[in-house]
Tab-separated table of C-alpha atoms in Angstrom:
chain	number	residue	atom	x	y	z
M	8	MET	CA	-83.071	-33.766	8.080
M	9	ALA	CA	-82.690	-30.455	6.232
M	10	ASP	CA	-85.898	-28.444	6.221
M	11	GLY	CA	-84.736	-24.851	5.781
M	12	THR	CA	-85.703	-23.844	9.325
M	13	ALA	CA	-83.585	-21.443	11.329
M	14	LEU	CA	-81.017	-23.150	13.518
M	15	ALA	CA	-81.116	-22.331	17.224
M	16	SER	CA	-77.743	-22.027	18.921
M	17	ASP	CA	-76.385	-21.864	22.454
M	18	VAL	CA	-78.586	-24.839	23.239
M	19	ILE	CA	-78.091	-28.271	24.732
M	20	ILE	CA	-80.189	-31.018	23.171
M	21	GLU	CA	-81.055	-33.890	25.485
M	22	GLY	CA	-81.164	-37.239	23.759
M	23	ASP	CA	-79.359	-39.727	21.557
M	24	CYS	CA	-76.739	-38.101	19.355
M	25	LEU	CA	-77.778	-39.896	16.161
M	26	GLU	CA	-81.417	-38.932	16.562
M	27	ALA	CA	-80.535	-35.331	17.431
M	28	LEU	CA	-78.049	-35.010	14.564
M	29	ALA	CA	-80.692	-36.232	12.110
M	30	ARG	CA	-82.870	-33.255	13.039
M	31	LEU	CA	-80.208	-30.640	12.281
M	32	PRO	CA	-80.317	-28.912	8.872
M	33	ASP	CA	-77.780	-29.597	6.141
M	34	ALA	CA	-74.769	-27.265	5.954
M	35	SER	CA	-75.628	-25.422	9.175
M	36	ILE	CA	-72.537	-25.969	11.347
M	37	ASP	CA	-69.143	-24.259	11.126
M	38	LEU	CA	-67.118	-26.590	13.356
M	39	VAL	CA	-67.583	-29.954	15.054
M	40	PHE	CA	-65.617	-31.002	18.117
M	41	ALA	CA	-66.296	-34.634	18.983
M	42	ASP	CA	-65.109	-36.557	22.020
M	43	PRO	CA	-66.858	-39.868	21.306
M	44	PRO	CA	-66.843	-43.046	23.394
M	45	TYR	CA	-63.375	-44.587	23.308
M	46	ASN	CA	-64.550	-48.216	23.522
M	47	LEU	CA	-61.877	-48.865	26.134
M	48	GLN	CA	-62.670	-52.600	26.356
M	49	LEU	CA	-61.890	-52.650	30.067
M	50	SER	CA	-62.057	-55.941	31.931
M	51	GLY	CA	-62.322	-55.802	35.693
M	52	GLU	CA	-61.386	-53.035	38.083
M	53	LEU	CA	-58.038	-51.251	38.045
M	54	HIS	CA	-56.209	-50.628	41.332
M	55	ARG	CA	-53.205	-48.584	42.382
M	56	PRO	CA	-50.224	-50.205	44.163
M	57	ASP	CA	-51.828	-49.252	47.521
M	58	ASN	CA	-54.925	-51.216	46.391
M	59	SER	CA	-57.081	-48.083	46.066
M	60	ARG	CA	-59.493	-48.256	43.161
M	61	VAL	CA	-58.858	-46.129	40.044
M	62	ASP	CA	-61.836	-43.951	39.145
M	63	GLY	CA	-61.958	-44.849	35.443
M	64	VAL	CA	-64.549	-45.145	32.678
M	65	GLU	CA	-67.126	-47.785	33.527
M	66	ASP	CA	-70.267	-46.173	32.095
M	67	ASP	CA	-72.574	-47.953	29.670
M	68	TRP	CA	-72.037	-45.258	27.024
M	69	ASP	CA	-68.486	-46.569	26.507
M	70	LYS	CA	-69.487	-50.202	26.053
M	71	PHE	CA	-69.975	-51.904	22.688
M	72	SER	CA	-70.424	-55.591	21.961
M	73	ASP	CA	-67.599	-55.721	19.417
M	74	PHE	CA	-65.580	-53.655	16.971
M	75	ALA	CA	-68.212	-54.046	14.268
M	76	GLU	CA	-70.863	-52.401	16.451
M	77	TYR	CA	-68.469	-49.587	17.357
M	78	ASP	CA	-67.553	-49.054	13.702
M	79	ARG	CA	-71.221	-48.840	12.647
M	80	PHE	CA	-71.914	-46.256	15.338
M	81	THR	CA	-68.779	-44.283	14.418
M	82	ARG	CA	-69.620	-44.118	10.722
M	83	GLN	CA	-73.188	-43.073	11.457
M	84	TRP	CA	-72.328	-40.079	13.593
M	85	LEU	CA	-69.406	-39.052	11.379
M	86	ALA	CA	-71.645	-39.148	8.295
M	87	GLU	CA	-74.283	-37.021	10.015
M	88	CYS	CA	-71.654	-34.512	11.138
M	89	ARG	CA	-70.350	-34.217	7.594
M	90	ARG	CA	-73.891	-33.616	6.344
M	91	VAL	CA	-74.517	-30.766	8.785
M	92	LEU	CA	-71.134	-29.120	8.230
M	93	LYS	CA	-70.980	-26.114	5.939
M	94	PRO	CA	-68.766	-26.527	2.842
M	95	ALA	CA	-65.968	-24.671	4.633
M	96	GLY	CA	-66.620	-26.476	7.923
M	97	ALA	CA	-64.212	-28.714	9.772
M	98	LEU	CA	-64.169	-31.560	12.271
M	99	TRP	CA	-61.995	-32.227	15.308
M	100	VAL	CA	-62.263	-35.665	16.873
M	101	ILE	CA	-60.228	-36.888	19.831
M	102	GLY	CA	-59.422	-40.441	20.859
M	103	SER	CA	-56.878	-42.840	22.278
M	104	TYR	CA	-55.130	-45.836	20.786
M	105	HIS	CA	-58.295	-47.850	21.514
M	106	ASN	CA	-60.339	-46.064	18.854
M	107	ILE	CA	-58.572	-43.274	16.963
M	108	PHE	CA	-57.228	-45.493	14.187
M	109	ARG	CA	-60.669	-46.944	13.513
M	110	ILE	CA	-62.078	-43.417	13.482
M	111	GLY	CA	-59.313	-42.269	11.134
M	112	ALA	CA	-60.202	-44.922	8.569
M	113	ALA	CA	-63.891	-43.998	8.768
M	114	VAL	CA	-63.100	-40.296	8.400
M	115	GLN	CA	-61.209	-40.906	5.166
M	116	ASP	CA	-63.778	-43.358	3.795
M	117	LEU	CA	-66.552	-40.786	4.306
M	118	GLY	CA	-64.782	-38.056	2.324
M	119	TYR	CA	-63.250	-35.871	5.028
M	120	TRP	CA	-59.730	-34.591	4.376
M	121	ILE	CA	-57.304	-34.941	7.296
M	122	LEU	CA	-55.343	-31.719	7.827
M	123	ASN	CA	-53.332	-32.704	10.905
M	124	ASP	CA	-53.128	-35.315	13.577
M	125	VAL	CA	-52.484	-33.326	16.743
M	126	ILE	CA	-50.980	-35.016	19.771
M	127	TRP	CA	-52.254	-33.868	23.152
M	128	ARG	CA	-49.263	-34.673	25.362
M	129	LYS	CA	-50.286	-34.742	29.008
M	130	THR	CA	-47.966	-33.218	31.590
M	131	ASN	CA	-49.496	-35.356	34.344
M	132	PRO	CA	-50.702	-38.664	32.836
M	133	MET	CA	-52.041	-41.522	34.905
M	134	PRO	CA	-49.243	-44.064	35.525
M	135	ASN	CA	-49.435	-47.591	34.216
M	136	PHE	CA	-50.057	-49.235	37.557
M	137	ARG	CA	-49.510	-52.800	36.405
M	138	GLY	CA	-46.111	-51.995	34.954
M	139	ARG	CA	-46.688	-54.025	31.808
M	140	ARG	CA	-46.872	-51.186	29.278
M	141	PHE	CA	-45.522	-47.684	28.724
M	142	THR	CA	-47.384	-44.931	30.537
M	143	ASN	CA	-50.041	-43.790	28.096
M	144	ALA	CA	-49.214	-40.076	28.117
M	145	HIS	CA	-51.066	-38.743	25.094
M	146	GLU	CA	-54.270	-38.689	23.102
M	147	THR	CA	-54.647	-37.992	19.394
M	148	MET	CA	-56.887	-35.441	17.711
M	149	LEU	CA	-57.701	-35.508	14.004
M	150	TRP	CA	-58.387	-32.127	12.419
M	151	CYS	CA	-60.285	-32.633	9.171
M	152	ALA	CA	-61.775	-30.415	6.496
M	153	ARG	CA	-65.185	-31.464	5.205
M	154	ALA	CA	-63.604	-32.194	1.820
M	155	ARG	CA	-60.192	-31.985	0.201
M	156	GLU	CA	-60.994	-28.750	-1.662
M	157	ALA	CA	-62.665	-27.008	1.321
M	158	ARG	CA	-61.585	-23.472	2.265
M	159	TYR	CA	-61.434	-24.165	5.987
M	160	THR	CA	-60.655	-21.637	8.724
M	161	PHE	CA	-57.158	-21.604	10.217
M	162	ASN	CA	-56.126	-18.668	12.387
M	163	TYR	CA	-52.420	-19.223	11.882
M	164	GLU	CA	-51.308	-15.907	13.315
M	165	ALA	CA	-53.388	-16.386	16.465
M	166	MET	CA	-51.761	-19.754	17.036
M	167	LYS	CA	-48.338	-18.239	16.497
M	168	ALA	CA	-49.091	-15.440	18.969
M	169	LEU	CA	-50.373	-17.974	21.504
M	170	ASN	CA	-47.038	-19.787	21.198
M	171	ASP	CA	-44.766	-16.768	21.935
M	172	ASP	CA	-44.565	-15.842	18.244
M	173	LEU	CA	-43.331	-19.279	17.186
M	174	GLN	CA	-45.207	-21.421	14.681
M	175	MET	CA	-47.561	-23.724	16.600
M	176	ARG	CA	-46.559	-27.366	16.389
M	177	SER	CA	-48.807	-30.406	16.231
M	178	ASP	CA	-47.794	-31.675	19.679
M	179	TRP	CA	-49.583	-29.800	22.448
M	180	LEU	CA	-48.308	-30.046	26.002
M	181	ILE	CA	-51.368	-29.449	28.204
M	182	PRO	CA	-52.134	-30.791	31.711
M	183	LEU	CA	-55.012	-33.099	32.438
M	184	CYS	CA	-58.108	-31.441	33.805
M	185	GLY	CA	-57.541	-30.990	37.542
M	186	GLY	CA	-57.794	-28.640	40.506
M	187	PRO	CA	-60.787	-26.286	40.600
M	188	GLU	CA	-61.482	-26.968	36.919
M	189	ARG	CA	-62.219	-30.627	37.602
M	190	LEU	CA	-65.964	-30.815	38.209
M	191	ARG	CA	-67.087	-33.035	41.077
M	192	GLY	CA	-70.364	-34.116	42.571
M	193	GLU	CA	-71.438	-33.659	46.157
M	194	ASP	CA	-69.830	-37.019	46.961
M	195	GLY	CA	-66.464	-35.718	45.757
M	196	LYS	CA	-66.346	-38.054	42.767
M	197	LYS	CA	-65.591	-36.789	39.284
M	198	ALA	CA	-68.679	-35.447	37.551
M	199	HIS	CA	-67.379	-36.981	34.304
M	200	PRO	CA	-64.527	-39.515	33.962
M	201	THR	CA	-63.059	-38.000	30.775
M	202	GLN	CA	-63.608	-34.251	31.247
M	203	LYS	CA	-61.292	-32.416	28.848
M	204	PRO	CA	-59.227	-29.397	29.936
M	205	GLU	CA	-60.519	-26.010	28.840
M	206	ALA	CA	-57.033	-25.172	27.546
M	207	LEU	CA	-57.409	-27.881	24.906
M	208	LEU	CA	-60.742	-26.524	23.666
M	209	HIS	CA	-59.466	-22.943	23.796
M	210	ARG	CA	-56.727	-23.859	21.370
M	211	VAL	CA	-59.039	-25.837	19.073
M	212	LEU	CA	-61.673	-23.094	18.837
M	213	LEU	CA	-59.174	-20.259	18.560
M	214	ALA	CA	-57.355	-22.087	15.756
M	215	SER	CA	-60.254	-23.139	13.579
M	216	SER	CA	-63.302	-20.935	14.129
M	217	LYS	CA	-64.362	-17.304	14.122
M	218	PRO	CA	-66.516	-15.271	16.503
M	219	GLY	CA	-70.171	-16.000	15.798
M	220	ASP	CA	-69.470	-19.451	14.311
M	221	ILE	CA	-71.650	-22.356	15.444
M	222	VAL	CA	-69.709	-25.156	17.122
M	223	LEU	CA	-71.380	-28.541	17.466
M	224	ASP	CA	-70.380	-31.077	20.124
M	225	PRO	CA	-72.364	-34.315	19.666
M	226	PHE	CA	-70.939	-35.805	22.899
M	227	PHE	CA	-71.318	-32.770	25.125
M	228	GLY	CA	-70.687	-34.337	28.518
M	229	THR	CA	-70.275	-31.662	31.186
M	230	GLY	CA	-70.038	-28.866	28.633
M	231	THR	CA	-66.374	-27.933	28.196
M	232	THR	CA	-66.974	-27.084	24.529
M	233	GLY	CA	-69.958	-24.891	25.391
M	234	ALA	CA	-68.174	-23.049	28.187
M	235	VAL	CA	-65.140	-22.213	26.039
M	236	ALA	CA	-67.317	-21.346	23.024
M	237	LYS	CA	-69.350	-18.893	25.093
M	238	ARG	CA	-66.179	-17.304	26.471
M	239	LEU	CA	-64.708	-16.862	22.990
M	240	GLY	CA	-67.846	-15.460	21.370
M	241	ARG	CA	-68.723	-18.611	19.439
M	242	ARG	CA	-72.209	-20.123	19.439
M	243	PHE	CA	-72.668	-23.766	20.346
M	244	ILE	CA	-74.978	-26.747	20.087
M	245	GLY	CA	-74.404	-29.617	22.474
M	246	ILE	CA	-75.976	-33.069	22.371
M	247	GLU	CA	-75.996	-35.196	25.526
M	248	ARG	CA	-78.197	-38.042	26.722
M	249	ASP	CA	-77.081	-38.331	30.360
M	250	PRO	CA	-79.296	-36.191	32.654
M	251	GLY	CA	-76.552	-35.885	35.265
M	252	TYR	CA	-74.040	-34.513	32.772
M	253	LEU	CA	-76.683	-32.179	31.379
M	254	GLN	CA	-77.365	-30.638	34.759
M	255	VAL	CA	-73.675	-30.011	35.389
M	256	ALA	CA	-73.173	-28.558	31.902
M	257	ARG	CA	-76.095	-26.135	32.207
M	258	GLN	CA	-74.948	-24.874	35.598
M	259	ARG	CA	-71.392	-24.498	34.368
M	260	ILE	CA	-72.230	-22.595	31.191
M	261	ALA	CA	-74.693	-20.311	32.982
M	262	THR	CA	-71.834	-18.904	35.076
M	263	GLU	CA	-69.533	-18.344	32.082
M	264	ARG	CA	-69.117	-14.766	30.855
M	265	PRO	CA	-68.238	-13.907	27.238
M	266	ALA	CA	-65.004	-12.012	26.647
M	267	PRO	CA	-65.317	-8.443	25.284
M	268	ALA	CA	-65.792	-8.372	21.523
M	269	ASP	CA	-62.571	-6.437	20.929
M	270	ALA	CA	-60.639	-9.188	22.714
M	271	ILE	CA	-61.786	-12.035	20.470
M	272	VAL	CA	-61.977	-10.534	16.968
M	273	LEU	CA	-58.856	-11.623	15.112
M	274	VAL	CA	-57.664	-9.851	11.984
M	275	SER	CA	-55.308	-11.899	9.850
M	276	LYS	CA	-52.607	-10.127	7.904
M	277	ARG	CA	-53.906	-11.952	4.846
M	278	ASP	CA	-57.344	-10.437	5.385
M	279	ALA	CA	-56.127	-6.910	6.136
M	280	PRO	CA	-56.792	-4.243	3.477
M	281	ARG	CA	-54.119	-4.098	0.792
M	282	VAL	CA	-52.044	-0.911	0.952
M	283	PRO	CA	-49.678	-0.398	-2.015
M	284	PHE	CA	-46.333	1.219	-1.227
M	285	GLY	CA	-47.251	4.059	-3.541
M	286	THR	CA	-50.129	5.008	-1.235
M	287	LEU	CA	-47.599	6.025	1.435
M	288	ILE	CA	-46.137	8.510	-1.046
M	289	GLU	CA	-49.531	9.779	-2.185
M	290	ARG	CA	-50.526	10.393	1.415
M	291	GLY	CA	-47.283	12.215	2.228
M	292	LEU	CA	-46.042	9.647	4.730
M	293	LEU	CA	-42.944	9.176	2.569
M	294	ARG	CA	-41.510	11.722	0.148
M	295	PRO	CA	-40.050	11.224	-3.352
M	296	GLY	CA	-36.273	11.243	-3.022
M	297	GLU	CA	-36.291	10.034	0.588
M	298	VAL	CA	-33.734	7.336	1.402
M	299	LEU	CA	-34.700	3.881	2.658
M	300	PHE	CA	-32.212	1.554	4.367
M	301	ASP	CA	-32.161	-1.912	5.913
M	302	ALA	CA	-31.967	-2.570	9.661
M	303	ARG	CA	-28.144	-2.847	9.622
M	304	ARG	CA	-27.738	0.040	7.164
M	305	ARG	CA	-25.841	-2.104	4.673
M	306	PHE	CA	-28.099	-1.188	1.740
M	307	SER	CA	-30.064	1.865	0.719
M	308	ALA	CA	-32.601	2.856	-1.913
M	309	ARG	CA	-34.248	6.095	-2.926
M	310	VAL	CA	-38.031	6.512	-3.114
M	311	ARG	CA	-39.499	7.512	-6.480
M	312	ALA	CA	-42.753	9.374	-7.091
M	313	ASP	CA	-44.381	6.384	-8.828
M	314	GLY	CA	-43.917	4.051	-5.832
M	315	SER	CA	-40.827	2.310	-7.143
M	316	VAL	CA	-37.394	2.551	-5.508
M	317	ILE	CA	-33.919	2.756	-6.990
M	318	SER	CA	-30.598	1.521	-5.607
M	319	ALA	CA	-27.515	1.905	-7.809
M	320	GLU	CA	-28.310	-0.257	-10.864
M	321	HIS	CA	-31.439	-1.829	-9.297
M	322	ARG	CA	-34.878	-0.385	-9.876
M	323	GLY	CA	-38.348	-1.742	-9.086
M	324	SER	CA	-40.684	-2.443	-6.187
M	325	ILE	CA	-39.608	-2.408	-2.550
M	326	HIS	CA	-39.674	-6.203	-2.688
M	327	ALA	CA	-37.746	-6.649	-5.926
M	328	VAL	CA	-35.001	-4.160	-5.014
M	329	GLY	CA	-34.749	-5.611	-1.500
M	330	ALA	CA	-34.096	-9.023	-3.021
M	331	GLN	CA	-31.674	-7.705	-5.640
M	332	VAL	CA	-29.407	-5.808	-3.244
M	333	GLN	CA	-29.115	-8.916	-1.060
M	334	GLY	CA	-28.694	-11.325	-3.944
M	335	ALA	CA	-31.709	-13.179	-2.518
M	336	PRO	CA	-34.498	-14.932	-4.452
M	337	ALA	CA	-37.205	-12.948	-2.620
M	338	CYS	CA	-37.693	-10.269	0.006
M	339	ASN	CA	-40.562	-8.810	2.007
M	340	GLY	CA	-39.847	-5.135	1.432
M	341	TRP	CA	-42.276	-4.057	4.164
M	342	SER	CA	-40.155	-5.669	6.855
M	343	PHE	CA	-36.784	-5.047	5.147
M	344	TRP	CA	-36.802	-1.285	4.577
M	345	TYR	CA	-36.657	1.509	7.158
M	346	VAL	CA	-36.742	5.295	7.009
M	347	GLU	CA	-35.322	7.793	9.465
M	348	ARG	CA	-37.639	9.875	11.646
M	349	ARG	CA	-36.240	12.204	14.325
M	350	GLY	CA	-32.936	10.392	14.177
M	351	GLU	CA	-34.477	6.943	14.695
M	352	PRO	CA	-35.108	4.136	12.175
M	353	VAL	CA	-38.811	3.431	11.585
M	354	SER	CA	-40.054	0.417	9.615
M	355	ILE	CA	-42.025	1.422	6.535
M	356	ASP	CA	-44.562	-1.196	7.616
M	357	TRP	CA	-45.456	1.062	10.553
M	358	PHE	CA	-46.847	3.598	8.090
M	359	ARG	CA	-48.834	0.877	6.328
M	360	GLN	CA	-50.390	-0.193	9.627
M	361	GLN	CA	-51.434	3.394	10.316
M	362	LEU	CA	-53.351	3.471	7.051
M	363	ARG	CA	-54.957	0.090	7.733
M	364	ALA	CA	-56.145	1.321	11.128
M	365	GLU	CA	-58.035	4.263	9.635
M	366	PRO	CA	-61.847	3.951	9.601
M	367	ALA	CA	-63.221	2.547	6.355
């Protein structure tokens, strides 16, 4: 429970997740990523058409006596995670059709606020060998704020940049963990049956955390969350009870190297220092009387000493006049207006960025 003690990070706690969570202080965690047992309810072995055995989930940690037991466990760990989250913290939880709907109901009952359900669409899903159902080609992640009014982190521009400057959608096409990334024991068997791809965690952490944030994974497994967190300059706390998984996770994370600080610090346009248009005139980057024009040179406006612009009968800010000349309800004047320099059009936003880049 909360005791005001400092919270250690970049640690893996060995033991039961409920017991370990109970020892974490209130409001100490920035982000939770949870990959809980799916309660797959498997009966018997699964074989391929050639009669080879499918290496699936058969571990005791995924077995519950009934739905009621699974629901009690789910609500307990979700409640503890909400307690340890900071007011602006958020939760990601991943599951399949076996459990995600039960988790979703618990999430809402406990006071979380669902922001998105994100579909992880697998490029290489396991076929349905019995041919009696559709190939199960996706899993679902719920992204939830701690509460409806929470001011959660969302690095929108980073997600847009990651997606070739297109707004990131809620369906993510990512391959299953395979190749060299798939961890295996000396016997060649998978070190963990449900190891998640690092690409999935990269996207989750990049979207909803900041460098230095503490990311908690209460079902740490072989440490994908910790490895990606370390690489991206986030701190982590992992909880895992299986000694074999713990050994693999520690070895894996020890070899991971953090990215340079200048490669992971993201500056949102919303957080950038405000630079009024008039500052460009005060600093001599633009001159009173200079002519602005749009990219196609259909419209023009003249700069005034007070930071307003004038175009025929229109007078006002770069935004207002940009909208008026187009007959549009609104306009971003920074991206609309250009000025000529050495015979070439230069966006006025370029000058703003120069001022923002100056040392504080």
